[in-house]
């Protein structure tokens, strides 16, 4: 049943896909287990989601051979007792991992936030805003930012430019992406083909996706330079915000 605007007490869960290797980051431990300011990226991401008032349950999707390691890691980093944290094994693709995370949700969950472990510094206010938009009745919500670069469309065979989309109509989207659970589940059970986010699966169902303001600090740690930026943001927060 679709969520109505009156439902303000919906149970909200976060699914955190963390099963990727982080190939673009270069050789080393799986990306989610690398540290920022001495704390694993995954722990930062889990903390951000548990700090969100709406979120009562977090499902972490771990590398298939790393479930025990992730459990030990989370146990050793003092996460809030009041929030239920579950760990499941992930899959080959991000989509597979999210689907496996969704399968671990208890029946009462009605709103799902899907958040990349690779976005450890997402501000908690942004998480709350995404959750609030879904709880207010939007079936699918993504945080997005205007682009700074001009984007070209190319012919992949020749790299020749075939077009320049109007930048003012584009948004770079982040996570957490928030969904009415039934809508997201339907997307994950019916849409096939490779995608890079959950909202695009929901779009293929013909369901409207709403963009809300994203945040620069919700960037995805993808390449080595992102680690430098993330360390700097974290150091500034620790110096100024008692983070
Ligand atoms: N992810 C996952 N399962 C996979 C692949 C990715 O849970 N099979 C997760 C990653 O752990 C990450 C998020 O999806 O938190 C976003 O993916 P991305 O930034 O691409 O991370 P990786 O796939 O790990 O990085 P790369 O593509 O550079 O290998
Ligand atoms: Mg990837």
Short mmCIF file of C-alpha atoms and ligand atoms in Angstrom, two decimals:
data_model
loop_
_atom_site.label_atom_id
_atom_site.label_comp_id
_atom_site.label_asym_id
_atom_site.label_seq_id
_atom_site.Cartn_x
_atom_site.Cartn_y
_atom_site.Cartn_z
CA UNK A 1 0.00 0.00 0.00
CA UNK A 2 1.44 3.42 -0.83
CA UNK A 3 2.47 5.60 2.07
CA UNK A 4 0.04 8.37 2.91
CA UNK A 5 1.01 11.80 4.20
CA UNK A 6 -0.57 10.94 7.54
CA UNK A 7 1.90 8.17 8.36
CA UNK A 8 4.46 9.92 10.53
CA UNK A 9 5.58 6.96 12.62
CA UNK A 10 6.67 4.63 9.86
CA UNK A 11 9.50 2.31 10.76
CA UNK A 12 12.57 3.35 8.80
CA UNK A 13 15.57 1.15 8.06
CA UNK A 14 18.88 1.85 6.35
CA UNK A 15 20.53 -0.66 4.04
CA UNK A 16 24.26 -0.02 3.61
CA UNK A 17 25.86 -1.82 0.66
CA UNK A 18 29.50 -2.31 1.68
CA UNK A 19 30.45 -5.41 -0.28
CA UNK A 20 32.48 -3.75 -3.03
CA UNK A 21 36.25 -4.07 -3.38
CA UNK A 22 37.01 -0.48 -4.25
CA UNK A 23 38.99 -1.23 -7.40
CA UNK A 24 39.21 2.46 -8.35
CA UNK A 25 40.82 3.24 -5.01
CA UNK A 26 43.77 1.04 -5.90
CA UNK A 27 45.32 -1.97 -4.17
CA UNK A 28 44.58 -2.59 -0.50
CA UNK A 29 41.81 -3.72 1.82
CA UNK A 30 38.16 -3.62 0.65
CA UNK A 31 37.13 0.06 0.49
CA UNK A 32 34.65 -0.07 3.38
CA UNK A 33 37.34 -1.42 5.72
CA UNK A 34 39.94 1.24 4.95
CA UNK A 35 40.29 3.89 7.62
CA UNK A 36 39.62 7.63 7.77
CA UNK A 37 40.99 9.33 10.85
CA UNK A 38 41.75 5.88 12.25
CA UNK A 39 38.14 4.67 11.92
CA UNK A 40 36.95 2.34 9.13
CA UNK A 41 34.93 4.02 6.38
CA UNK A 42 32.08 1.60 7.08
CA UNK A 43 31.94 2.60 10.76
CA UNK A 44 31.64 6.26 9.75
CA UNK A 45 28.77 5.38 7.41
CA UNK A 46 26.96 3.24 9.97
CA UNK A 47 27.33 5.98 12.59
CA UNK A 48 25.87 8.56 10.21
CA UNK A 49 22.81 6.40 9.66
CA UNK A 50 22.33 5.49 13.33
CA UNK A 51 22.50 9.19 14.23
CA UNK A 52 19.51 9.91 12.03
CA UNK A 53 16.49 10.13 14.28
CA UNK A 54 14.19 8.29 11.92
CA UNK A 55 16.40 5.24 11.47
CA UNK A 56 15.76 2.41 13.92
CA UNK A 57 17.46 -0.45 12.07
CA UNK A 58 20.61 -0.69 9.94
CA UNK A 59 21.42 -3.62 7.65
CA UNK A 60 25.07 -3.72 6.62
CA UNK A 61 25.81 -5.72 3.49
CA UNK A 62 29.34 -7.07 3.93
CA UNK A 63 31.75 -8.68 1.47
CA UNK A 64 30.66 -12.36 1.21
CA UNK A 65 33.89 -13.52 2.87
CA UNK A 66 33.92 -10.68 5.39
CA UNK A 67 30.77 -11.02 7.49
CA UNK A 68 32.60 -12.11 10.65
CA UNK A 69 35.22 -9.41 10.19
CA UNK A 70 32.58 -6.72 9.77
CA UNK A 71 30.70 -7.93 12.82
CA UNK A 72 33.88 -7.77 14.92
CA UNK A 73 34.68 -4.33 13.54
CA UNK A 74 31.25 -2.90 14.38
CA UNK A 75 31.29 -4.53 17.84
CA UNK A 76 34.62 -2.91 18.61
CA UNK A 77 33.55 0.60 17.65
CA UNK A 78 30.79 1.31 20.14
CA UNK A 79 27.65 1.94 18.10
CA UNK A 80 24.38 3.04 19.75
CA UNK A 81 22.75 0.16 21.64
CA UNK A 82 19.27 1.49 20.90
CA UNK A 83 19.60 0.80 17.18
CA UNK A 84 19.29 -2.68 15.72
CA UNK A 85 22.31 -3.45 13.48
CA UNK A 86 22.28 -6.55 11.29
CA UNK A 87 24.94 -7.86 8.93
CA UNK A 88 24.36 -9.95 5.81
CA UNK A 89 26.61 -11.17 3.00
CA UNK A 90 26.59 -9.22 -0.26
CA UNK A 91 26.75 -10.23 -3.91
CA UNK A 92 28.55 -9.72 -7.21
CA UNK A 93 27.07 -6.35 -8.07
CA UNK A 94 25.81 -3.43 -6.00
CA UNK A 95 22.29 -4.33 -7.10
CA UNK A 96 22.72 -7.89 -5.80
CA UNK A 97 24.04 -6.55 -2.52
CA UNK A 98 21.11 -4.16 -2.04
CA UNK A 99 18.66 -6.94 -2.89
CA UNK A 100 20.26 -9.21 -0.27
CA UNK A 101 20.07 -6.38 2.26
CA UNK A 102 16.38 -5.80 1.52
CA UNK A 103 15.70 -9.50 2.10
CA UNK A 104 16.95 -9.12 5.68
CA UNK A 105 14.41 -6.41 6.62
CA UNK A 106 11.74 -7.30 9.17
CA UNK A 107 8.09 -6.97 8.12
CA UNK A 108 7.37 -3.75 10.01
CA UNK A 109 9.83 -1.67 7.98
CA UNK A 110 7.98 0.67 5.62
CA UNK A 111 10.63 3.20 4.62
CA UNK A 112 14.07 2.16 3.35
CA UNK A 113 17.14 4.35 2.93
CA UNK A 114 19.88 2.85 0.77
CA UNK A 115 23.24 4.38 1.60
CA UNK A 116 26.66 3.65 0.09
CA UNK A 117 29.24 2.70 2.71
CA UNK A 118 31.57 4.67 0.46
CA UNK A 119 29.90 7.96 1.53
CA UNK A 120 31.16 8.03 5.12
CA UNK A 121 30.76 11.75 5.77
CA UNK A 122 27.12 12.25 4.80
CA UNK A 123 25.66 14.91 7.12
CA UNK A 124 22.95 13.55 9.39
CA UNK A 125 20.58 16.42 8.51
CA UNK A 126 20.60 15.25 4.92
CA UNK A 127 19.73 11.70 5.99
CA UNK A 128 16.83 13.02 8.06
CA UNK A 129 15.61 15.20 5.18
CA UNK A 130 15.52 12.25 2.76
CA UNK A 131 13.68 10.09 5.29
CA UNK A 132 11.22 12.91 6.02
CA UNK A 133 10.40 13.37 2.32
CA UNK A 134 9.52 9.67 1.99
CA UNK A 135 7.54 9.69 5.22
CA UNK A 136 5.67 12.72 3.86
CA UNK A 137 4.49 10.64 0.92
CA UNK A 138 7.11 10.62 -1.87
CA UNK A 139 7.68 7.02 -3.05
CA UNK A 140 11.31 7.69 -4.06
CA UNK A 141 13.68 10.50 -3.02
CA UNK A 142 17.28 11.18 -4.06
CA UNK A 143 19.66 13.88 -2.82
CA UNK A 144 21.25 15.74 -5.71
CA UNK A 145 23.59 18.63 -6.48
CA UNK A 146 23.97 20.87 -9.53
CA UNK A 147 26.96 19.94 -11.70
CA UNK A 148 30.09 22.03 -11.74
CA UNK A 149 31.47 20.67 -15.02
CA UNK A 150 29.86 20.85 -18.44
CA UNK A 151 28.85 17.35 -19.54
CA UNK A 152 29.30 16.00 -23.08
CA UNK A 153 27.54 13.05 -24.61
CA UNK A 154 29.84 11.02 -26.83
CA UNK A 155 29.76 8.30 -29.45
CA UNK A 156 31.50 5.48 -27.53
CA UNK A 157 33.04 4.08 -30.71
CA UNK A 158 34.86 7.27 -31.64
CA UNK A 159 34.77 9.54 -28.57
CA UNK A 160 33.27 12.19 -30.86
CA UNK A 161 30.96 14.60 -29.05
CA UNK A 162 27.35 14.16 -30.10
CA UNK A 163 25.73 16.59 -27.69
CA UNK A 164 25.90 18.89 -24.68
CA UNK A 165 22.94 18.52 -22.32
CA UNK A 166 21.76 21.72 -20.63
CA UNK A 167 23.68 21.63 -17.36
CA UNK A 168 21.02 23.51 -15.46
CA UNK A 169 18.70 20.52 -15.94
CA UNK A 170 21.19 17.97 -14.55
CA UNK A 171 21.80 16.82 -10.97
CA UNK A 172 24.58 14.60 -9.65
CA UNK A 173 22.83 12.28 -7.22
CA UNK A 174 24.10 10.87 -3.98
CA UNK A 175 22.90 8.59 -1.22
CA UNK A 176 21.01 7.91 0.97
CA UNK A 177 18.24 7.39 -1.53
CA UNK A 178 14.93 6.87 0.23
CA UNK A 179 12.00 4.70 -0.81
CA UNK A 180 8.66 3.39 0.15
CA UNK A 181 9.66 -0.21 0.87
CA UNK A 182 7.09 -1.84 -1.43
CA UNK A 183 8.19 0.35 -4.35
CA UNK A 184 11.88 -0.46 -3.89
CA UNK A 185 11.16 -4.15 -3.48
CA UNK A 186 9.13 -4.18 -6.67
CA UNK A 187 11.97 -2.45 -8.51
CA UNK A 188 14.49 -4.97 -7.26
CA UNK A 189 12.35 -7.95 -8.16
CA UNK A 190 11.24 -6.82 -11.62
CA UNK A 191 13.89 -4.56 -13.16
CA UNK A 192 16.82 -6.27 -14.82
CA UNK A 193 19.90 -4.88 -16.49
CA UNK A 194 22.84 -3.02 -15.02
CA UNK A 195 22.16 0.23 -13.17
CA UNK A 196 24.32 2.37 -10.89
CA UNK A 197 21.69 3.44 -8.38
CA UNK A 198 18.41 2.30 -6.91
CA UNK A 199 16.37 5.26 -8.08
CA UNK A 200 16.98 4.39 -11.73
CA UNK A 201 15.30 1.02 -11.14
CA UNK A 202 12.30 2.76 -9.63
CA UNK A 203 12.23 5.17 -12.60
CA UNK A 204 11.89 2.17 -14.89
CA UNK A 205 8.72 1.20 -13.06
CA UNK A 206 7.33 4.57 -14.11
CA UNK A 207 7.28 5.81 -10.50
CA UNK A 208 8.23 9.46 -9.95
CA UNK A 209 11.53 10.13 -8.19
CA UNK A 210 11.95 13.42 -6.32
CA UNK A 211 15.30 15.23 -5.95
CA UNK A 212 16.03 17.01 -2.65
CA UNK A 213 19.18 19.04 -1.90
CA UNK A 214 22.31 16.95 -1.51
CA UNK A 215 25.50 18.01 0.26
CA UNK A 216 29.11 18.36 -0.90
CA UNK A 217 30.31 16.32 2.06
CA UNK A 218 28.17 13.36 1.02
CA UNK A 219 30.66 12.69 -1.81
CA UNK A 220 31.59 9.11 -2.61
CA UNK A 221 35.10 7.97 -1.77
CA UNK A 222 35.99 6.49 -5.13
CA UNK A 223 39.54 7.45 -6.17
CA UNK A 224 42.71 8.06 -4.13
CA UNK A 225 42.22 11.85 -4.11
CA UNK A 226 38.84 11.36 -2.41
CA UNK A 227 40.64 9.88 0.59
CA UNK A 228 42.71 13.05 0.91
CA UNK A 229 39.56 15.18 0.79
CA UNK A 230 37.74 12.94 3.27
CA UNK A 231 40.64 13.10 5.74
CA UNK A 232 40.61 16.89 5.49
CA UNK A 233 36.84 17.15 6.04
CA UNK A 234 37.05 14.80 9.01
CA UNK A 235 39.98 16.71 10.55
CA UNK A 236 38.05 19.98 10.22
CA UNK A 237 34.96 18.45 11.83
CA UNK A 238 36.97 17.05 14.70
CA UNK A 239 38.62 20.43 15.25
CA UNK A 240 35.48 22.54 15.07
CA UNK A 241 32.36 20.45 15.68
CA UNK A 242 33.32 18.04 18.44
CA UNK A 243 32.59 15.29 15.89
N1 LIG B 1 28.88 -2.43 -3.39
C1 LIG B 1 28.34 -3.59 -2.84
N2 LIG B 1 28.43 -4.78 -3.52
C2 LIG B 1 29.06 -4.85 -4.71
C3 LIG B 1 29.61 -3.67 -5.29
C4 LIG B 1 29.50 -2.46 -4.60
O1 LIG B 1 27.79 -3.56 -1.74
N3 LIG B 1 29.14 -6.03 -5.31
C5 LIG B 1 28.83 -1.19 -2.62
C6 LIG B 1 30.20 -0.62 -2.30
O2 LIG B 1 30.75 -1.29 -1.17
C7 LIG B 1 29.92 0.85 -2.08
C8 LIG B 1 28.66 1.11 -2.92
O3 LIG B 1 28.18 -0.16 -3.35
O4 LIG B 1 29.67 1.16 -0.73
C9 LIG B 1 28.95 2.04 -4.10
O5 LIG B 1 29.80 1.37 -5.00
P1 LIG B 1 31.22 1.88 -5.49
O6 LIG B 1 31.51 3.23 -4.98
O7 LIG B 1 31.32 1.59 -6.94
O8 LIG B 1 32.21 0.92 -4.66
P2 LIG B 1 33.06 -0.31 -5.19
O9 LIG B 1 32.24 -1.10 -6.14
O10 LIG B 1 33.60 -0.97 -3.98
O11 LIG B 1 34.24 0.47 -5.94
P3 LIG B 1 34.82 0.19 -7.42
O12 LIG B 1 33.65 0.33 -8.34
O13 LIG B 1 35.88 1.23 -7.61
O14 LIG B 1 35.38 -1.22 -7.34
MG1 LIG B 2 31.60 -0.24 -8.02
#
